[in-house]
Amino acid sequence: MNSPDRPLSPHLQIYRPQLTSVLSILHRATGVALSVGTLLLVYWLIALAAGPAAYDVARGLIGSWLGRLLLFGWTLAFFYHLANGVRHLVWDAGHGFELPAVYASGWTVLIVTAVLTLASWIAGYWMMGAFG
Amino acid sequence: MSLADKSLRSELARARGLGSAKEGVQHWWMQRLTGLALIPLGLWFVAGLIAHLGLDHAAAAAWLRQPVVLGLTALLIVASFHHAQLGLQVVIEDYVGHEAAKLVAVIVVKAAAVVLATAALVALLTIAIGG
């Protein structure tokens, strides 16, 4: 659109962040992060297909502290995008638009994200024998 | 009408493609369908990965080689990349103002999704036949 003379309406940085707006942009941010994260899945599958040597290299990279940090970020983004995605699907079905309901579902998404992420990592370390 | 306004293109031809072609709903609907599919597929895959953490190459390959695991992983790959490129397309269309850059970015994202999904499926196939 060519409309250089029109005044601009107040933009994002004018407004105080609210739960609704922050969760909304987080859905996009985690979506983009998960898209980049698919590279790790593709790499893992190719390493597995390439043979034991390549697979051990991949295991070493993913198991390193940087690999674990990325993986932690990935699980956090995954569970957030999943929980908030369900919230979006409920909205698409026409439910939960009242302001108290929007805030209640927003906090629910955050709690579910934290619980599932922590549970996954506890289960993961338990599988690796970290708890004896 | 001056001579400059004359064109061999009809009014209808000039209007086509500028408004809704009633195809937006297809994009919206596929985003929801793939999202819905990814709820069970994603949870299953993450749980499966956790349950098989620390496996060596032979054991990890043996897990993926099971027909149900192989099939669900293939579905996960297809649904994930389809969902990802639909979502990234919307993000690009929202934030990239320059028309040419927007078009190039959308094409690159779609091409990358096809290439990565194909690479993942070929890797899965290689694992399945015991390569």
Short mmCIF file of C-alpha atoms in Angstrom, two decimals:
data_model
loop_
_atom_site.label_atom_id
_atom_site.label_comp_id
_atom_site.label_asym_id
_atom_site.label_seq_id
_atom_site.Cartn_x
_atom_site.Cartn_y
_atom_site.Cartn_z
CA MET A 1 0.00 0.00 0.00
CA ASN A 2 1.33 3.45 -0.88
CA SER A 3 0.05 5.78 1.83
CA PRO A 4 3.09 7.65 3.18
CA ASP A 5 1.09 10.72 4.29
CA ARG A 6 -1.24 8.91 6.62
CA PRO A 7 -0.60 9.11 10.36
CA LEU A 8 0.44 5.83 11.93
CA SER A 9 -1.65 4.34 14.70
CA PRO A 10 0.12 3.62 18.00
CA HIS A 11 2.21 0.50 17.54
CA LEU A 12 3.30 -2.40 19.75
CA GLN A 13 5.89 -0.58 21.86
CA ILE A 14 3.28 1.96 23.05
CA TYR A 15 1.24 -0.64 24.88
CA ARG A 16 2.03 -2.28 28.21
CA PRO A 17 2.52 -6.03 27.62
CA GLN A 18 -0.45 -8.10 28.77
CA LEU A 19 -0.82 -11.85 29.23
CA THR A 20 -2.98 -12.01 26.10
CA SER A 21 -0.54 -10.19 23.82
CA VAL A 22 2.56 -11.88 25.25
CA LEU A 23 1.08 -15.39 24.84
CA SER A 24 -0.02 -14.49 21.31
CA ILE A 25 3.46 -13.48 20.13
CA LEU A 26 4.98 -16.43 22.02
CA HIS A 27 2.86 -18.77 19.90
CA ARG A 28 4.54 -17.34 16.78
CA ALA A 29 8.00 -17.26 18.35
CA THR A 30 7.78 -20.89 19.49
CA GLY A 31 6.37 -21.88 16.09
CA VAL A 32 9.37 -20.37 14.33
CA ALA A 33 11.76 -21.92 16.90
CA LEU A 34 10.18 -25.36 16.44
CA SER A 35 10.50 -24.99 12.66
CA VAL A 36 14.23 -24.40 13.08
CA GLY A 37 14.29 -27.27 15.59
CA THR A 38 13.10 -29.72 12.92
CA LEU A 39 16.68 -29.51 11.61
CA LEU A 40 17.75 -31.44 14.71
CA LEU A 41 15.16 -34.17 14.03
CA VAL A 42 16.28 -34.46 10.40
CA TYR A 43 19.93 -34.58 11.48
CA TRP A 44 19.19 -37.29 14.07
CA LEU A 45 17.35 -39.44 11.50
CA ILE A 46 20.10 -39.02 8.88
CA ALA A 47 22.76 -39.89 11.48
CA LEU A 48 20.78 -43.00 12.43
CA ALA A 49 20.49 -43.95 8.76
CA ALA A 50 24.20 -43.28 8.11
CA GLY A 51 25.39 -45.83 10.66
CA PRO A 52 26.83 -46.30 14.16
CA ALA A 53 29.76 -43.87 13.77
CA ALA A 54 27.61 -40.95 12.60
CA TYR A 55 24.98 -41.83 15.21
CA ASP A 56 27.54 -41.73 18.03
CA VAL A 57 28.68 -38.27 16.86
CA ALA A 58 25.04 -37.10 16.90
CA ARG A 59 24.52 -38.61 20.36
CA GLY A 60 27.60 -36.80 21.61
CA LEU A 61 26.44 -33.46 20.20
CA ILE A 62 22.88 -33.80 21.51
CA GLY A 63 24.13 -35.05 24.89
CA SER A 64 26.57 -32.13 25.35
CA TRP A 65 25.57 -29.25 27.63
CA LEU A 66 24.80 -27.06 24.62
CA GLY A 67 22.78 -29.87 23.04
CA ARG A 68 20.83 -30.36 26.26
CA LEU A 69 20.22 -26.62 26.55
CA LEU A 70 18.86 -26.51 22.98
CA LEU A 71 16.79 -29.62 23.67
CA PHE A 72 15.39 -28.03 26.85
CA GLY A 73 14.42 -24.93 24.86
CA TRP A 74 12.90 -27.19 22.22
CA THR A 75 10.74 -29.12 24.73
CA LEU A 76 9.63 -25.84 26.35
CA ALA A 77 8.67 -24.42 22.93
CA PHE A 78 7.03 -27.72 21.94
CA PHE A 79 4.78 -28.00 25.00
CA TYR A 80 3.92 -24.29 24.90
CA HIS A 81 3.00 -24.37 21.21
CA LEU A 82 1.02 -27.57 21.75
CA ALA A 83 -0.94 -26.29 24.77
CA ASN A 84 -1.57 -22.87 23.24
CA GLY A 85 -2.43 -24.59 19.95
CA VAL A 86 -5.20 -26.48 21.75
CA ARG A 87 -6.33 -23.10 23.16
CA HIS A 88 -6.49 -21.76 19.60
CA LEU A 89 -8.48 -24.77 18.42
CA VAL A 90 -11.00 -24.21 21.22
CA TRP A 91 -11.31 -20.58 20.10
CA ASP A 92 -11.74 -21.76 16.49
CA ALA A 93 -14.63 -23.88 17.70
CA GLY A 94 -16.17 -20.67 19.07
CA HIS A 95 -15.59 -21.15 22.79
CA GLY A 96 -13.73 -19.29 25.54
CA PHE A 97 -13.80 -15.71 24.22
CA GLU A 98 -15.00 -14.02 27.44
CA LEU A 99 -12.17 -12.05 29.05
CA PRO A 100 -12.02 -14.13 32.29
CA ALA A 101 -11.99 -17.31 30.18
CA VAL A 102 -9.17 -15.95 27.98
CA TYR A 103 -7.05 -15.22 31.06
CA ALA A 104 -7.91 -18.55 32.73
CA SER A 105 -6.93 -20.51 29.60
CA GLY A 106 -3.78 -18.39 29.28
CA TRP A 107 -2.58 -19.23 32.79
CA THR A 108 -3.59 -22.87 32.23
CA VAL A 109 -1.36 -22.99 29.14
CA LEU A 110 1.60 -21.66 31.14
CA ILE A 111 1.08 -24.16 33.97
CA VAL A 112 0.62 -27.08 31.56
CA THR A 113 3.79 -26.04 29.69
CA ALA A 114 5.84 -25.92 32.90
CA VAL A 115 4.47 -29.23 34.23
CA LEU A 116 4.93 -31.18 30.96
CA THR A 117 8.42 -29.77 30.37
CA LEU A 118 9.59 -30.58 33.89
CA ALA A 119 7.91 -34.02 33.83
CA SER A 120 9.63 -34.81 30.51
CA TRP A 121 13.06 -33.89 31.83
CA ILE A 122 12.57 -35.76 35.09
CA ALA A 123 11.40 -38.80 33.09
CA GLY A 124 14.36 -38.37 30.74
CA TYR A 125 16.96 -38.26 33.51
CA TRP A 126 15.20 -41.14 35.25
CA MET A 127 15.44 -43.19 32.02
CA MET A 128 19.13 -42.37 31.87
CA GLY A 129 19.51 -43.73 35.39
CA ALA A 130 20.25 -40.40 37.06
CA PHE A 131 18.18 -41.32 40.10
CA GLY A 132 19.95 -44.58 40.86
CA MET B 1 -11.58 7.07 -21.63
CA SER B 2 -8.25 8.37 -22.87
CA LEU B 3 -6.02 6.30 -25.09
CA ALA B 4 -3.65 5.58 -22.17
CA ASP B 5 -6.41 3.86 -20.24
CA LYS B 6 -7.12 1.44 -23.06
CA SER B 7 -6.00 -2.06 -22.48
CA LEU B 8 -6.62 -5.42 -24.06
CA ARG B 9 -7.19 -6.82 -20.58
CA SER B 10 -10.80 -6.83 -19.48
CA GLU B 11 -11.99 -5.29 -16.21
CA LEU B 12 -12.54 -8.82 -14.86
CA ALA B 13 -9.02 -9.95 -15.76
CA ARG B 14 -7.52 -6.95 -14.00
CA ALA B 15 -9.55 -7.59 -10.84
CA ARG B 16 -8.69 -11.27 -10.68
CA GLY B 17 -6.09 -12.21 -8.11
CA LEU B 18 -6.39 -8.92 -6.25
CA GLY B 19 -9.09 -10.00 -3.83
CA SER B 20 -10.14 -13.16 -2.09
CA ALA B 21 -9.97 -16.11 -4.43
CA LYS B 22 -11.76 -18.13 -1.76
CA GLU B 23 -8.58 -20.13 -1.26
CA GLY B 24 -7.55 -18.63 2.07
CA VAL B 25 -9.83 -21.02 3.88
CA GLN B 26 -7.85 -23.96 2.51
CA HIS B 27 -4.65 -22.61 4.07
CA TRP B 28 -6.46 -21.93 7.37
CA TRP B 29 -8.11 -25.36 7.39
CA MET B 30 -4.93 -27.32 6.61
CA GLN B 31 -3.14 -25.43 9.40
CA ARG B 32 -5.84 -26.60 11.85
CA LEU B 33 -5.98 -30.18 10.51
CA THR B 34 -2.22 -30.67 10.67
CA GLY B 35 -2.18 -29.00 14.11
CA LEU B 36 -4.86 -31.40 15.33
CA ALA B 37 -2.93 -34.39 13.96
CA LEU B 38 0.27 -33.17 15.61
CA ILE B 39 -1.27 -33.22 19.11
CA PRO B 40 -1.25 -37.05 19.41
CA LEU B 41 1.68 -37.53 16.99
CA GLY B 42 3.90 -35.00 18.78
CA LEU B 43 3.08 -36.28 22.27
CA TRP B 44 3.63 -39.87 21.14
CA PHE B 45 6.97 -39.07 19.53
CA VAL B 46 8.34 -37.07 22.47
CA ALA B 47 7.23 -39.81 24.90
CA GLY B 48 8.81 -42.41 22.60
CA LEU B 49 12.11 -40.52 22.47
CA ILE B 50 12.19 -40.19 26.26
CA ALA B 51 11.40 -43.88 26.72
CA HIS B 52 14.29 -44.82 24.41
CA LEU B 53 16.90 -42.33 25.61
CA GLY B 54 20.49 -43.44 25.66
CA LEU B 55 20.01 -46.32 23.22
CA ASP B 56 22.93 -47.27 21.01
CA HIS B 57 22.61 -47.29 17.22
CA ALA B 58 21.32 -50.85 16.86
CA ALA B 59 18.66 -50.46 19.56
CA ALA B 60 17.48 -47.06 18.29
CA ALA B 61 17.22 -48.41 14.74
CA ALA B 62 15.35 -51.49 16.00
CA TRP B 63 12.84 -49.22 17.75
CA LEU B 64 12.21 -47.08 14.64
CA ARG B 65 12.04 -50.16 12.39
CA GLN B 66 8.83 -51.44 13.99
CA PRO B 67 5.99 -50.92 11.45
CA VAL B 68 3.77 -48.83 13.75
CA VAL B 69 6.67 -46.63 14.91
CA LEU B 70 7.85 -46.25 11.31
CA GLY B 71 4.38 -45.29 10.08
CA LEU B 72 3.65 -42.82 12.87
CA THR B 73 7.09 -41.21 12.48
CA ALA B 74 6.47 -40.80 8.73
CA LEU B 75 3.09 -39.18 9.48
CA LEU B 76 4.76 -36.94 12.08
CA ILE B 77 7.36 -35.80 9.53
CA VAL B 78 4.76 -35.00 6.85
CA ALA B 79 2.37 -33.24 9.26
CA SER B 80 5.21 -31.28 10.95
CA PHE B 81 6.72 -29.85 7.79
CA HIS B 82 3.32 -29.11 6.26
CA HIS B 83 2.26 -27.31 9.45
CA ALA B 84 5.60 -25.49 9.75
CA GLN B 85 5.64 -24.10 6.19
CA LEU B 86 2.01 -22.96 6.46
CA GLY B 87 2.81 -21.13 9.70
CA LEU B 88 6.10 -19.64 8.48
CA GLN B 89 4.34 -18.42 5.34
CA VAL B 90 1.89 -16.39 7.45
CA VAL B 91 4.72 -14.96 9.59
CA ILE B 92 6.63 -13.91 6.44
CA GLU B 93 3.54 -12.41 4.83
CA ASP B 94 2.87 -10.42 8.01
CA TYR B 95 6.35 -9.03 8.59
CA VAL B 96 8.11 -8.80 5.21
CA GLY B 97 6.86 -5.67 3.47
CA HIS B 98 8.87 -5.78 0.26
CA GLU B 99 6.93 -7.80 -2.33
CA ALA B 100 9.91 -9.47 -4.03
CA ALA B 101 11.61 -10.34 -0.73
CA LYS B 102 8.32 -11.73 0.56
CA LEU B 103 7.87 -13.95 -2.49
CA VAL B 104 11.47 -15.20 -2.35
CA ALA B 105 11.21 -15.92 1.41
CA VAL B 106 7.97 -17.88 1.00
CA ILE B 107 9.44 -19.90 -1.88
CA VAL B 108 12.63 -20.63 0.11
CA VAL B 109 10.60 -21.77 3.15
CA LYS B 110 8.37 -24.03 1.06
CA ALA B 111 11.33 -25.50 -0.83
CA ALA B 112 13.25 -26.09 2.42
CA ALA B 113 10.21 -27.83 3.95
CA VAL B 114 9.92 -30.18 0.95
CA VAL B 115 13.66 -30.92 0.91
CA LEU B 116 13.91 -31.51 4.68
CA ALA B 117 10.77 -33.67 4.79
CA THR B 118 12.08 -35.74 1.87
CA ALA B 119 15.49 -36.10 3.55
CA ALA B 120 13.83 -37.26 6.77
CA LEU B 121 11.61 -39.76 4.93
CA VAL B 122 14.54 -41.14 2.92
CA ALA B 123 16.54 -41.52 6.15
CA LEU B 124 13.56 -43.32 7.71
CA LEU B 125 13.34 -45.61 4.67
CA THR B 126 17.08 -46.35 4.90
CA ILE B 127 16.69 -47.24 8.58
CA ALA B 128 13.66 -49.41 7.76
CA ILE B 129 15.49 -51.53 5.20
CA GLY B 130 18.41 -51.89 7.57
CA GLY B 131 21.00 -49.66 5.88
#
